Coordinates of C-alpha atoms in Angstrom, one line a residue:
X1 CA -21.1 -20.8 1.2
X2 CA -21.2 -24.4 2.5
X3 CA -20.2 -24.7 6.1
X4 CA -17.6 -27.3 5.2
X5 CA -15.7 -24.7 3.2
X6 CA -14.9 -22.9 6.5
X7 CA -12.2 -23.6 9.0
X8 CA -12.9 -25.0 12.4
X9 CA -12.6 -21.6 14.1
X10 CA -14.8 -20.0 11.5
X11 CA -17.5 -22.6 12.1
X12 CA -17.3 -22.0 15.9
X13 CA -17.6 -18.2 15.4
X14 CA -20.7 -18.6 13.2
X15 CA -22.3 -20.8 15.8
X16 CA -21.5 -18.1 18.4
X17 CA -23.0 -15.5 16.1
X18 CA -26.3 -17.5 15.9
X19 CA -26.3 -18.1 19.6
X20 CA -26.0 -14.4 20.3
X21 CA -28.9 -13.7 18.0
X22 CA -31.0 -16.4 19.7
X23 CA -30.3 -14.5 23.0
X24 CA -31.7 -11.3 21.4
X25 CA -28.3 -9.7 21.1
X26 CA -27.6 -8.0 17.7
X27 CA -24.0 -8.7 16.8
X28 CA -23.9 -5.7 14.4
X29 CA -25.9 -2.9 16.0
X30 CA -26.8 0.1 14.0
X31 CA -26.9 2.7 16.8
X32 CA -24.1 5.2 17.4
X33 CA -21.7 4.3 20.2
X34 CA -20.6 7.7 21.7
X35 CA -16.9 7.2 22.5
X36 CA -15.3 10.1 24.3
X37 CA -11.7 9.0 24.7
X38 CA -8.8 7.1 23.0
X39 CA -6.3 4.8 24.7
X40 CA -3.4 7.1 24.1
X41 CA -5.3 10.1 25.4
X42 CA -6.2 8.4 28.6
X43 CA -2.6 7.5 29.3
X44 CA -1.4 11.0 28.3
X45 CA -3.8 12.8 30.6
X46 CA -2.7 10.7 33.5
X47 CA 0.9 11.2 32.7
X48 CA 0.4 15.0 32.5
X49 CA -1.5 15.1 35.8
X50 CA -4.7 16.3 34.1
X51 CA -6.4 13.2 35.4
X52 CA -5.7 11.9 38.9
X53 CA -6.0 8.2 39.6
X54 CA -3.2 7.7 42.1
X55 CA -3.2 8.9 45.7
X56 CA -0.2 9.2 48.1
X57 CA 0.3 6.2 50.4
X58 CA -1.8 6.4 53.5
X59 CA -4.4 8.7 52.1
X60 CA -8.0 7.8 51.4
X61 CA -8.8 6.2 47.9
X62 CA -10.4 8.4 45.4
X63 CA -14.2 7.7 45.2
X64 CA -15.2 5.8 42.1
X65 CA -17.5 8.7 41.0
X66 CA -14.5 11.1 41.0
X67 CA -12.3 8.9 38.9
X68 CA -12.2 9.8 35.2
X69 CA -15.3 8.4 33.5
X70 CA -14.8 7.3 29.9
X71 CA -16.6 5.6 27.0
X72 CA -14.1 3.7 24.8
X73 CA -14.4 1.2 21.9
X74 CA -12.0 -1.1 20.0
X75 CA -11.1 -4.5 18.9
X76 CA -10.5 -7.1 21.6
X77 CA -7.0 -8.4 21.2
X78 CA -6.6 -10.6 24.3
X79 CA -8.7 -11.9 27.2
X80 CA -7.8 -13.5 30.6
X81 CA -10.8 -15.0 32.4
X82 CA -10.4 -15.5 36.2
X83 CA -13.8 -16.6 37.5
X84 CA -16.0 -13.7 38.3
X85 CA -13.5 -11.2 37.0
X86 CA -11.5 -10.9 33.7
X87 CA -9.0 -8.7 32.0
X88 CA -9.2 -7.9 28.3
X89 CA -7.0 -5.7 26.0
X90 CA -8.7 -3.6 23.4
X91 CA -7.1 -1.8 20.5
X92 CA -8.6 1.4 19.2
X93 CA -7.4 3.6 16.3
X94 CA -4.6 5.1 18.5
X95 CA -3.3 2.2 20.6
X96 CA -4.2 -0.4 23.2
X97 CA -5.5 -0.2 26.8
X98 CA -6.5 -2.8 29.4
X99 CA -10.1 -3.3 30.5
X100 CA -11.1 -4.9 33.8
X101 CA -14.5 -6.7 33.7
X102 CA -16.3 -8.2 36.6
X103 CA -19.5 -10.2 36.5
X104 CA -21.5 -8.2 39.0
X105 CA -20.5 -4.8 37.5
X106 CA -21.7 -5.5 34.0
X107 CA -24.6 -7.7 35.2
X108 CA -26.0 -5.9 38.3
X109 CA -29.3 -7.9 38.3
X110 CA -30.1 -11.6 38.6
X111 CA -29.3 -12.4 34.9
X112 CA -25.6 -13.0 34.6
X113 CA -25.6 -14.2 31.0
X114 CA -23.9 -11.1 29.6
X115 CA -20.8 -12.1 31.5
X116 CA -21.1 -15.8 31.8
X117 CA -22.3 -16.5 28.3
X118 CA -21.4 -13.5 26.1
X119 CA -18.1 -12.2 27.5
X120 CA -16.6 -15.5 28.7
X121 CA -17.8 -17.8 25.9
X122 CA -19.3 -16.1 22.8
X123 CA -16.8 -13.3 22.4
X124 CA -13.7 -14.0 20.3
X125 CA -10.4 -12.3 19.7
X126 CA -11.0 -9.7 17.0
X127 CA -14.5 -8.7 18.1
X128 CA -15.3 -5.0 18.5
X129 CA -16.6 -4.1 22.0
X130 CA -17.6 -0.9 23.7
X131 CA -17.0 -0.1 27.3
X132 CA -18.2 2.6 29.7
X133 CA -16.5 2.9 33.0
X134 CA -13.8 4.6 35.0
X135 CA -10.0 4.8 34.7
X136 CA -7.9 3.4 37.5
X137 CA -4.5 1.8 38.0
X138 CA -4.2 -1.9 38.8
X139 CA -2.1 -3.3 41.6
X140 CA 0.6 -4.0 39.0
X141 CA 0.6 -0.4 38.0
X142 CA -1.2 -0.7 34.7
X143 CA -3.6 2.0 33.6
X144 CA -6.9 0.3 32.9
X145 CA -10.6 1.0 32.4
X146 CA -13.0 -0.6 34.9
X147 CA -16.0 -1.6 32.9
X148 CA -19.5 -0.7 34.3
X149 CA -21.2 -1.3 31.0
X150 CA -20.3 -3.5 28.1
X151 CA -21.6 -3.7 24.5
X152 CA -20.8 -6.0 21.6
X153 CA -20.3 -3.7 18.5
X154 CA -19.2 -6.1 15.8
X155 CA -18.6 -9.9 15.6
X156 CA -15.4 -11.1 13.9
X157 CA -16.0 -14.3 11.8
X158 CA -12.4 -14.9 10.8
X159 CA -9.7 -15.4 13.5
X160 CA -6.8 -13.0 13.5
X161 CA -3.2 -14.2 13.4
X162 CA -2.2 -13.1 16.9
X163 CA 1.4 -11.9 17.3
X164 CA 2.7 -12.6 20.8
X165 CA 5.4 -10.5 22.5
X166 CA 7.7 -11.5 25.3
X167 CA 10.6 -9.4 26.5
X168 CA 10.2 -7.3 23.4
X169 CA 10.5 -10.3 21.1
X170 CA 7.6 -11.1 18.7
X171 CA 6.4 -14.6 18.2
X172 CA 4.0 -16.1 15.6
X173 CA 4.5 -13.1 13.4
X174 CA 2.2 -12.4 10.5
X175 CA 5.2 -11.7 8.2
X176 CA 4.7 -13.5 4.9
X177 CA 4.9 -10.6 2.4
X178 CA 2.4 -12.3 0.1
X179 CA -0.2 -12.4 2.9
X180 CA 0.7 -9.0 4.4
X181 CA 0.3 -7.1 1.1
X182 CA -2.8 -9.0 0.0
X183 CA -4.5 -8.7 3.4
X184 CA -3.3 -5.3 4.4
X185 CA -6.3 -4.9 6.7
X186 CA -4.9 -7.8 8.8
X187 CA -1.4 -6.5 8.6
X188 CA -2.5 -3.1 10.0
X189 CA -4.3 -4.8 12.9
X190 CA -1.6 -7.3 14.1
X191 CA 1.8 -5.8 13.2
X192 CA 3.1 -2.9 15.2
X193 CA 4.5 0.0 13.2
X194 CA 2.7 -0.7 9.9
X195 CA 0.0 1.9 10.6
X196 CA 2.7 4.4 11.6
X197 CA 4.3 4.1 8.1
X198 CA 1.1 5.1 6.5
X199 CA 0.5 8.0 9.0
X200 CA 4.0 9.2 8.0
X201 CA 3.0 8.9 4.4
X202 CA 0.1 11.2 5.2
X203 CA 2.5 13.6 6.8
X204 CA 4.7 13.6 3.7
X205 CA 1.8 14.5 1.4
X206 CA 0.2 17.0 3.8
X207 CA 3.5 18.8 4.3
X208 CA 4.2 18.9 0.6
X209 CA 0.7 20.2 -0.1
X210 CA 1.1 22.9 2.6
X211 CA 4.5 24.1 1.1
X212 CA 3.0 24.3 -2.4
X213 CA -0.2 26.1 -1.2
X214 CA 1.8 28.6 0.9
X215 CA 3.9 29.3 -2.2
X216 CA 0.7 30.4 -3.9
X217 CA 0.4 27.5 -6.4
X218 CA -3.0 26.0 -7.2
X219 CA -3.9 22.3 -6.8
X220 CA -5.8 21.0 -9.8
X221 CA -7.1 17.8 -11.3
X222 CA -6.5 16.6 -14.9
X223 CA -7.9 13.6 -16.8
X224 CA -6.8 10.1 -15.9
X225 CA -8.2 8.7 -19.1
X226 CA -6.4 10.3 -22.1
X227 CA -6.7 10.0 -25.8
X228 CA -2.9 10.2 -26.1
X229 CA -0.5 8.7 -23.6
X230 CA 1.9 11.7 -23.4
X231 CA 4.2 13.5 -21.0
X232 CA 6.7 10.7 -20.5
X233 CA 8.3 7.8 -22.2
X234 CA 6.5 4.7 -21.0
X235 CA 4.2 1.9 -22.1
X236 CA 0.5 2.8 -21.2
X237 CA -2.5 0.7 -20.1
X238 CA -5.1 0.7 -22.8
X239 CA -8.9 0.7 -22.2
X240 CA -12.0 1.3 -24.3
X241 CA -14.4 4.2 -23.9
X242 CA -17.8 2.7 -24.9
X243 CA -19.7 6.0 -25.1
X244 CA -17.2 7.4 -27.6
X245 CA -16.3 4.1 -29.1
X246 CA -12.6 4.9 -29.0
X247 CA -9.5 3.4 -27.3
X248 CA -8.2 5.5 -24.4
X249 CA -5.0 5.4 -22.3
X250 CA -4.6 5.5 -18.5
X251 CA -2.3 8.5 -18.1
X252 CA 1.4 8.0 -17.8
X253 CA 2.0 11.6 -16.6
X254 CA 0.0 14.8 -15.9
X255 CA 2.6 17.0 -17.6
X256 CA 0.9 18.1 -20.9
X257 CA -2.4 19.0 -19.3
X258 CA -0.7 21.0 -16.5
X259 CA 1.3 22.9 -19.1
X260 CA -2.0 23.7 -20.9
X261 CA -3.1 25.4 -17.6
X262 CA 0.1 27.5 -17.6
X263 CA -0.7 28.6 -21.2
X264 CA -4.2 29.5 -19.8
X265 CA -2.7 31.9 -17.3
X266 CA -2.1 30.2 -14.0
X267 CA 1.1 31.2 -12.1
X268 CA 1.7 27.8 -10.8
X269 CA -0.2 24.5 -10.8
X270 CA 0.4 21.2 -9.2
X271 CA -1.4 17.8 -9.0
X272 CA -0.9 14.9 -6.7
X273 CA -2.4 11.9 -8.3
X274 CA -2.1 8.4 -9.8
X275 CA -0.1 7.6 -12.9
X276 CA -0.2 4.2 -14.6
X277 CA 2.7 2.6 -16.6
X278 CA 2.3 -0.9 -18.0
X279 CA 5.8 -2.0 -17.0
X280 CA 7.5 -4.3 -14.6
X281 CA 7.1 -4.7 -10.8
X282 CA 9.9 -4.9 -8.3
X283 CA 11.0 -3.5 -5.0
X284 CA 11.1 0.1 -6.5
X285 CA 8.3 0.0 -9.1
X286 CA 4.6 -0.5 -9.0
X287 CA 2.5 0.0 -12.2
X288 CA 0.1 2.3 -10.4
X289 CA 2.0 5.0 -8.6
X290 CA 1.4 8.4 -7.1
X291 CA 3.3 11.4 -8.5
X292 CA 3.3 15.1 -7.7
X293 CA 3.9 17.4 -10.7
X294 CA 4.4 21.1 -10.3
X295 CA 4.7 23.8 -13.0
X296 CA 5.6 27.4 -12.3
X297 CA 5.8 30.3 -14.8
X298 CA 8.9 32.5 -15.2
X299 CA 11.2 29.9 -13.4
X300 CA 14.0 27.7 -14.7
X301 CA 15.6 24.4 -13.6
X302 CA 18.1 26.2 -11.3
X303 CA 15.3 27.8 -9.3
X304 CA 13.5 24.4 -9.2
X305 CA 16.6 22.7 -7.7
X306 CA 16.7 25.2 -4.9
X307 CA 12.9 25.0 -4.3
X308 CA 13.1 21.2 -4.3
X309 CA 15.9 20.8 -1.8
X310 CA 14.3 23.2 0.6
X311 CA 11.0 21.3 0.3
X312 CA 12.5 17.9 0.9
X313 CA 14.4 19.2 3.9
X314 CA 11.2 20.5 5.4
X315 CA 9.3 17.3 4.7
X316 CA 12.1 15.2 6.3
X317 CA 11.9 17.3 9.5
X318 CA 8.1 17.0 9.6
X319 CA 8.3 13.2 9.4
X320 CA 11.4 12.5 11.4
X321 CA 12.0 15.6 13.5
X322 CA 15.4 16.1 11.8
X323 CA 16.7 16.5 8.3
X324 CA 18.4 13.0 8.3
X325 CA 17.0 9.5 7.8
X326 CA 18.7 6.1 8.1
X327 CA 18.0 4.0 5.0
X328 CA 19.6 0.7 4.2
X329 CA 22.3 1.3 6.8
X330 CA 23.2 4.7 5.4
X331 CA 22.5 8.1 7.1
X332 CA 21.0 10.2 4.3
X333 CA 20.9 14.0 4.8
X334 CA 18.2 16.0 3.1
X335 CA 19.7 19.2 4.4
X336 CA 20.1 21.7 1.5
X337 CA 22.1 22.3 -0.6
X338 CA 22.6 19.1 -2.7
X339 CA 25.5 18.3 -5.1
X340 CA 24.8 19.2 -8.8
X341 CA 26.6 17.0 -11.4
X342 CA 26.0 16.9 -15.3
X343 CA 25.0 13.5 -16.5
X344 CA 27.9 13.2 -19.0
X345 CA 30.4 14.1 -16.3
X346 CA 28.8 11.4 -14.1
X347 CA 29.2 8.8 -16.8
X348 CA 32.8 9.9 -17.4
X349 CA 33.5 9.9 -13.6
X350 CA 32.2 6.3 -13.2
X351 CA 33.4 4.7 -16.6
X352 CA 36.2 6.9 -17.9
X353 CA 34.2 7.3 -21.2
X354 CA 33.4 10.8 -22.4
X355 CA 30.1 10.8 -24.4
X356 CA 30.6 14.4 -25.4
X357 CA 30.9 14.6 -29.2
X358 CA 30.4 10.9 -29.6
X359 CA 28.1 9.5 -32.3
X360 CA 25.3 7.1 -31.6
X361 CA 27.4 4.2 -33.1
X362 CA 30.4 5.1 -30.9
X363 CA 28.3 5.0 -27.8
X364 CA 26.6 1.8 -28.8
X365 CA 30.0 0.2 -29.4
X366 CA 31.2 1.3 -26.0
X367 CA 28.1 -0.2 -24.4
X368 CA 28.8 -3.5 -26.2
X369 CA 32.4 -3.5 -24.9
X370 CA 31.0 -3.2 -21.4
X371 CA 28.8 -6.3 -21.9
X372 CA 25.6 -4.4 -22.0
X373 CA 22.6 -5.6 -24.0
X374 CA 21.8 -3.0 -26.6
X375 CA 20.3 -3.1 -30.0
X376 CA 19.7 -1.0 -33.1
X377 CA 16.3 0.3 -31.8
X378 CA 18.1 2.3 -29.2
X379 CA 18.9 5.9 -30.1
X380 CA 21.6 8.0 -28.6
X381 CA 19.5 9.2 -25.7
X382 CA 18.4 5.7 -24.8
X383 CA 22.0 4.4 -24.9
X384 CA 23.2 7.2 -22.6
X385 CA 20.3 6.5 -20.3
X386 CA 21.3 2.8 -20.2
X387 CA 24.9 3.7 -19.5
X388 CA 23.9 6.0 -16.6
X389 CA 21.5 3.3 -15.2
X390 CA 24.2 0.6 -15.4
X391 CA 27.2 2.4 -14.0
X392 CA 26.1 5.5 -12.2
X393 CA 22.6 5.6 -10.8
X394 CA 23.1 3.2 -7.9
X395 CA 26.2 5.0 -6.7
X396 CA 24.5 8.3 -5.7
X397 CA 23.4 7.7 -2.1
X398 CA 23.3 11.3 -0.8
X399 CA 20.8 13.6 -2.7
X400 CA 22.4 14.6 -6.0
X401 CA 21.0 16.6 -8.9
X402 CA 22.1 15.0 -12.1
X403 CA 21.8 17.8 -14.7
X404 CA 22.1 18.7 -18.4
X405 CA 20.8 15.7 -20.2
X406 CA 21.3 15.3 -24.0
X407 CA 18.4 16.5 -26.1
X408 CA 17.7 13.0 -27.4
X409 CA 16.7 12.0 -23.8
X410 CA 14.5 15.0 -23.2
X411 CA 11.8 15.7 -25.8
X412 CA 9.9 18.2 -23.6
X413 CA 12.9 20.2 -22.3
X414 CA 14.4 23.5 -23.3
X415 CA 17.8 23.5 -25.0
X416 CA 20.6 24.4 -22.6
X417 CA 21.4 28.2 -22.8
X418 CA 25.2 27.6 -23.1
X419 CA 25.8 23.9 -23.8
X420 CA 24.9 22.8 -27.4
X421 CA 23.2 19.5 -27.7
X422 CA 22.2 19.4 -24.0
X423 CA 19.0 20.5 -22.2
X424 CA 18.1 22.2 -19.0
X425 CA 17.0 19.1 -17.1
X426 CA 17.8 17.4 -13.9
X427 CA 17.0 14.2 -12.1
X428 CA 17.4 14.0 -8.4
X429 CA 19.1 10.8 -7.2
X430 CA 18.8 9.6 -3.6
X431 CA 19.9 6.2 -2.2
X432 CA 20.8 5.1 -5.7
X433 CA 17.3 5.7 -7.3
X434 CA 15.6 8.5 -9.2
X435 CA 13.3 10.6 -7.0
X436 CA 12.5 13.5 -9.2
X437 CA 12.7 14.7 -12.8
X438 CA 12.5 18.4 -13.7
X439 CA 13.0 20.8 -16.7
X440 CA 13.2 24.3 -17.9
X441 CA 10.2 23.5 -20.0
X442 CA 10.3 23.7 -23.8
X443 CA 8.0 26.4 -24.9
X444 CA 9.1 26.8 -28.5
X445 CA 6.2 25.2 -30.4
X446 CA 8.3 24.7 -33.6
X447 CA 11.1 23.0 -31.7
X448 CA 8.6 20.9 -29.7
X449 CA 7.0 19.7 -33.0
X450 CA 10.4 18.6 -34.3
X451 CA 11.2 16.8 -31.0
X452 CA 7.9 14.9 -31.2
X453 CA 8.7 13.9 -34.8
X454 CA 12.1 12.6 -33.7
X455 CA 10.2 10.5 -31.0
X456 CA 8.0 9.1 -33.8
X457 CA 11.2 8.1 -35.8
X458 CA 12.4 6.3 -32.7
X459 CA 9.0 4.5 -32.5
X460 CA 9.3 3.5 -36.1
X461 CA 12.7 1.9 -35.2
X462 CA 10.9 -0.2 -32.5
X463 CA 11.1 1.9 -29.4
X464 CA 7.7 1.1 -27.7
X465 CA 8.3 3.8 -25.1
X466 CA 8.7 6.7 -27.5
X467 CA 6.2 9.6 -27.2
X468 CA 3.3 10.2 -29.6
X469 CA 2.6 13.6 -31.1
X470 CA 0.0 15.5 -29.2
X471 CA -1.4 17.9 -31.7
X472 CA -3.7 19.7 -29.2
X473 CA -0.7 20.3 -26.9
X474 CA 1.3 21.8 -29.8
X475 CA -1.7 24.0 -30.6
X476 CA -1.7 25.2 -27.0
X477 CA 2.0 26.1 -27.2
X478 CA 1.3 28.1 -30.4
X479 CA -0.9 30.4 -28.3
X480 CA 2.2 31.0 -26.2
X481 CA 3.5 29.5 -22.9
X482 CA 5.7 31.7 -20.7
X483 CA 9.1 30.5 -19.5
X484 CA 8.3 27.7 -17.1
X485 CA 9.9 25.2 -14.9
X486 CA 8.3 21.9 -14.0
X487 CA 9.1 18.9 -11.8
X488 CA 7.7 15.4 -11.1
X489 CA 8.3 13.7 -7.7
X490 CA 7.5 10.1 -7.1
X491 CA 5.5 10.2 -3.8
X492 CA 5.9 6.4 -3.2
X493 CA 9.6 6.6 -3.5
X494 CA 9.7 9.8 -1.4
X495 CA 7.8 8.0 1.4
X496 CA 10.2 5.0 1.2
X497 CA 13.1 7.4 1.8
X498 CA 11.3 9.3 4.6
X499 CA 10.3 6.2 6.4
X500 CA 13.4 4.1 5.7
X501 CA 11.6 1.3 3.8
X502 CA 13.4 -0.6 1.1
X503 CA 10.4 -2.1 -0.7
X504 CA 7.8 0.1 -2.4
X505 CA 5.1 -2.4 -1.3
X506 CA 5.7 -1.4 2.3
X507 CA 4.4 2.2 1.6
X508 CA 1.4 1.2 -0.6
X509 CA -1.8 0.2 1.2
X510 CA -2.7 -2.2 -1.6
X511 CA 0.1 -2.9 -4.1
X512 CA -0.6 -4.8 -7.3
X513 CA -0.3 -8.6 -6.8
X514 CA -0.5 -11.7 -8.9
X515 CA -3.9 -13.4 -8.8
X516 CA -4.3 -15.3 -5.6
X517 CA -3.4 -19.0 -5.9
X518 CA -6.3 -21.3 -5.4
X519 CA -6.3 -25.0 -4.7
X520 CA -7.4 -26.8 -8.0
X521 CA -10.8 -28.5 -7.5
X522 CA -13.1 -30.5 -9.7
X523 CA -16.4 -28.7 -10.2
X524 CA -19.7 -29.8 -8.7
X525 CA -20.8 -30.7 -12.2
X526 CA -17.7 -32.9 -12.8
X527 CA -18.3 -34.8 -9.5
X528 CA -22.0 -35.2 -10.5
X529 CA -20.8 -37.0 -13.7
X530 CA -19.4 -39.8 -11.6
X531 CA -22.5 -39.9 -9.4
X532 CA -21.4 -37.8 -6.3
X533 CA -24.3 -35.7 -4.9
X534 CA -23.5 -32.0 -4.3
X535 CA -23.7 -32.2 -0.5
X536 CA -21.1 -35.0 -0.5
X537 CA -18.8 -33.0 -2.8
X538 CA -18.1 -30.6 0.1
X539 CA -17.6 -33.5 2.5
X540 CA -15.1 -35.0 0.1
X541 CA -13.2 -31.7 -0.2
X542 CA -13.2 -31.4 3.6
X543 CA -11.6 -34.8 3.7
X544 CA -8.9 -33.6 1.3
X545 CA -10.2 -34.9 -2.0
X546 CA -10.3 -31.8 -4.2
X547 CA -10.0 -33.5 -7.5
X548 CA -11.8 -36.5 -8.8
X549 CA -8.5 -38.2 -9.5
X550 CA -7.7 -38.0 -5.7
X551 CA -10.1 -40.8 -5.0
X552 CA -8.7 -43.2 -7.6
X553 CA -6.5 -45.2 -5.2
X554 CA -9.0 -45.2 -2.3
X555 CA -10.7 -48.2 -0.9
X556 CA -14.5 -47.9 -0.9
X557 CA -14.9 -48.9 2.8
X558 CA -12.1 -46.6 3.9
X559 CA -13.5 -43.6 2.0
X560 CA -16.9 -44.3 3.5
X561 CA -15.4 -44.2 6.9
X562 CA -13.6 -40.9 6.2
X563 CA -16.6 -39.0 4.9
X564 CA -18.8 -40.6 7.5
X565 CA -16.6 -39.2 10.3
X566 CA -17.0 -35.7 8.9
X567 CA -20.7 -36.2 8.5
X568 CA -20.9 -37.1 12.2
X569 CA -18.5 -34.4 13.4
X570 CA -20.3 -31.5 11.9
X571 CA -23.8 -33.0 12.6
X572 CA -24.8 -32.8 8.9
X573 CA -27.3 -35.6 9.1
X574 CA -26.6 -36.5 5.4
X575 CA -27.7 -40.0 4.4
X576 CA -24.5 -41.9 4.2
X577 CA -23.8 -43.5 0.8
X578 CA -23.3 -47.3 0.7
X579 CA -20.0 -49.0 0.0
X580 CA -21.3 -50.0 -3.4
X581 CA -22.2 -46.4 -4.3
X582 CA -18.8 -45.2 -3.3
X583 CA -17.2 -48.1 -5.2
X584 CA -19.1 -46.8 -8.2
X585 CA -17.6 -43.3 -7.7
X586 CA -14.1 -44.8 -7.6
X587 CA -14.6 -46.9 -10.7
X588 CA -15.9 -44.0 -12.7
X589 CA -13.0 -41.8 -11.5
X590 CA -10.6 -44.2 -13.2
X591 CA -12.3 -44.1 -16.6

């Protein structure tokens, strides 16, 4: 990288890096730094009385050697230099704490360069430092660490966007979503609360895993690359398997492989893993998402509803300390039990139209009357799904089980035991969005084959989300699968609900993003064609001339002055081109 491609601060930091090395200080030491305390633990131990740093008024001060001795490390987030003494604030993985540094304490000998040169001048905000010393309380009452030893642990070459707080108000926020999601590592450092969201996410997953493990179910792993994209209706990502010379699909669901394990004799299996669907992105959808799928033998969808509501109540309490959470201004209660409402009743309740007994054409015509965009490729199930999504889904704020879906919408679901044409399926709606999908699983291999064939007929009509026949899964069913209930829960959406976030990107460390926009630049080779040497290309770019066309209107003498100033400022010592040479560049740029 040419130095002129860096910002002013980046250049200064690299110069400091070199100066440190010239002093014999390694800015990236390899040795272990044996920390023994975190910022929050220090404060907690003093608050609990485990560590004593304060003495009653009038009593003798505590000798330094009897004050708590600690070894801490973290990123320096602020520094106030006051002559021979300074204050700094360091941020470790738990929080922040103030450090008091004096010249004579960290430089007890004649050489004071560690304080005068390194700490005061060559350190930058964002650098990692290690401090050994004792804990005390300053005259203003702030718990601090008095440094007796100081070590540079890692030099930061890019400046952090520093968020300033005054009276609880944040200034100079790092809040552009494009930057926050693309540079999550910066977001985590400078924005309070971001890390807490992901710690809560870990609590969600950990609590769910504990509940499933304690119920006796086995966590398993199934293939991410699959020969057939099955288990859901969605468009897959396609890749090529070179060793086998076949196209493969990133899985859209784990369902069919987990059911194979039920066939194989497991009582209950679950997987928490990534699925991939080549579909749109918005505040509720990411093409790569995390899902938990669970399958348990000898259960049905009624049992699964009861199990699910108890699990979600437990998770909410683990994350929030209570079974309620405020989301989008609504207080949502995850306390069991939840309302149960058949999907056709929900549509009738919201639209007045009863889909029971209606033909595909009658439903399509009603959709058109309502101004919905529907076409001939949509079968009955797809039309009902569109109706529900348009008029019903967003209205269910409190957790609600929408049940008994038409068979056309549920190719992997057992027929309803008492309602012809319907299946034993539910979707859990919370805050107007689907959170979970569950069935009494279809285990009749002949019925399953017919359902798959119907899906293929939909595909022939143009439905690019219809399922493909999985012959191996049919073979597994023919060996016999016991009565089984299964469920899929979207972990990302669950975390959104449990943390009160309204954008899925807020609960994903690294959400998918469009390619980063780059300033268009003419290449080195293109500049060479008009006679500009490579070194001077970087100077021109630094001066704001990224494209050859940018210099067309320039005067040769003025351009020489601009690039000469940069040459001098950065002490590049390049041989300055003559006015005639620059005039030649300009003339060729106009050809």
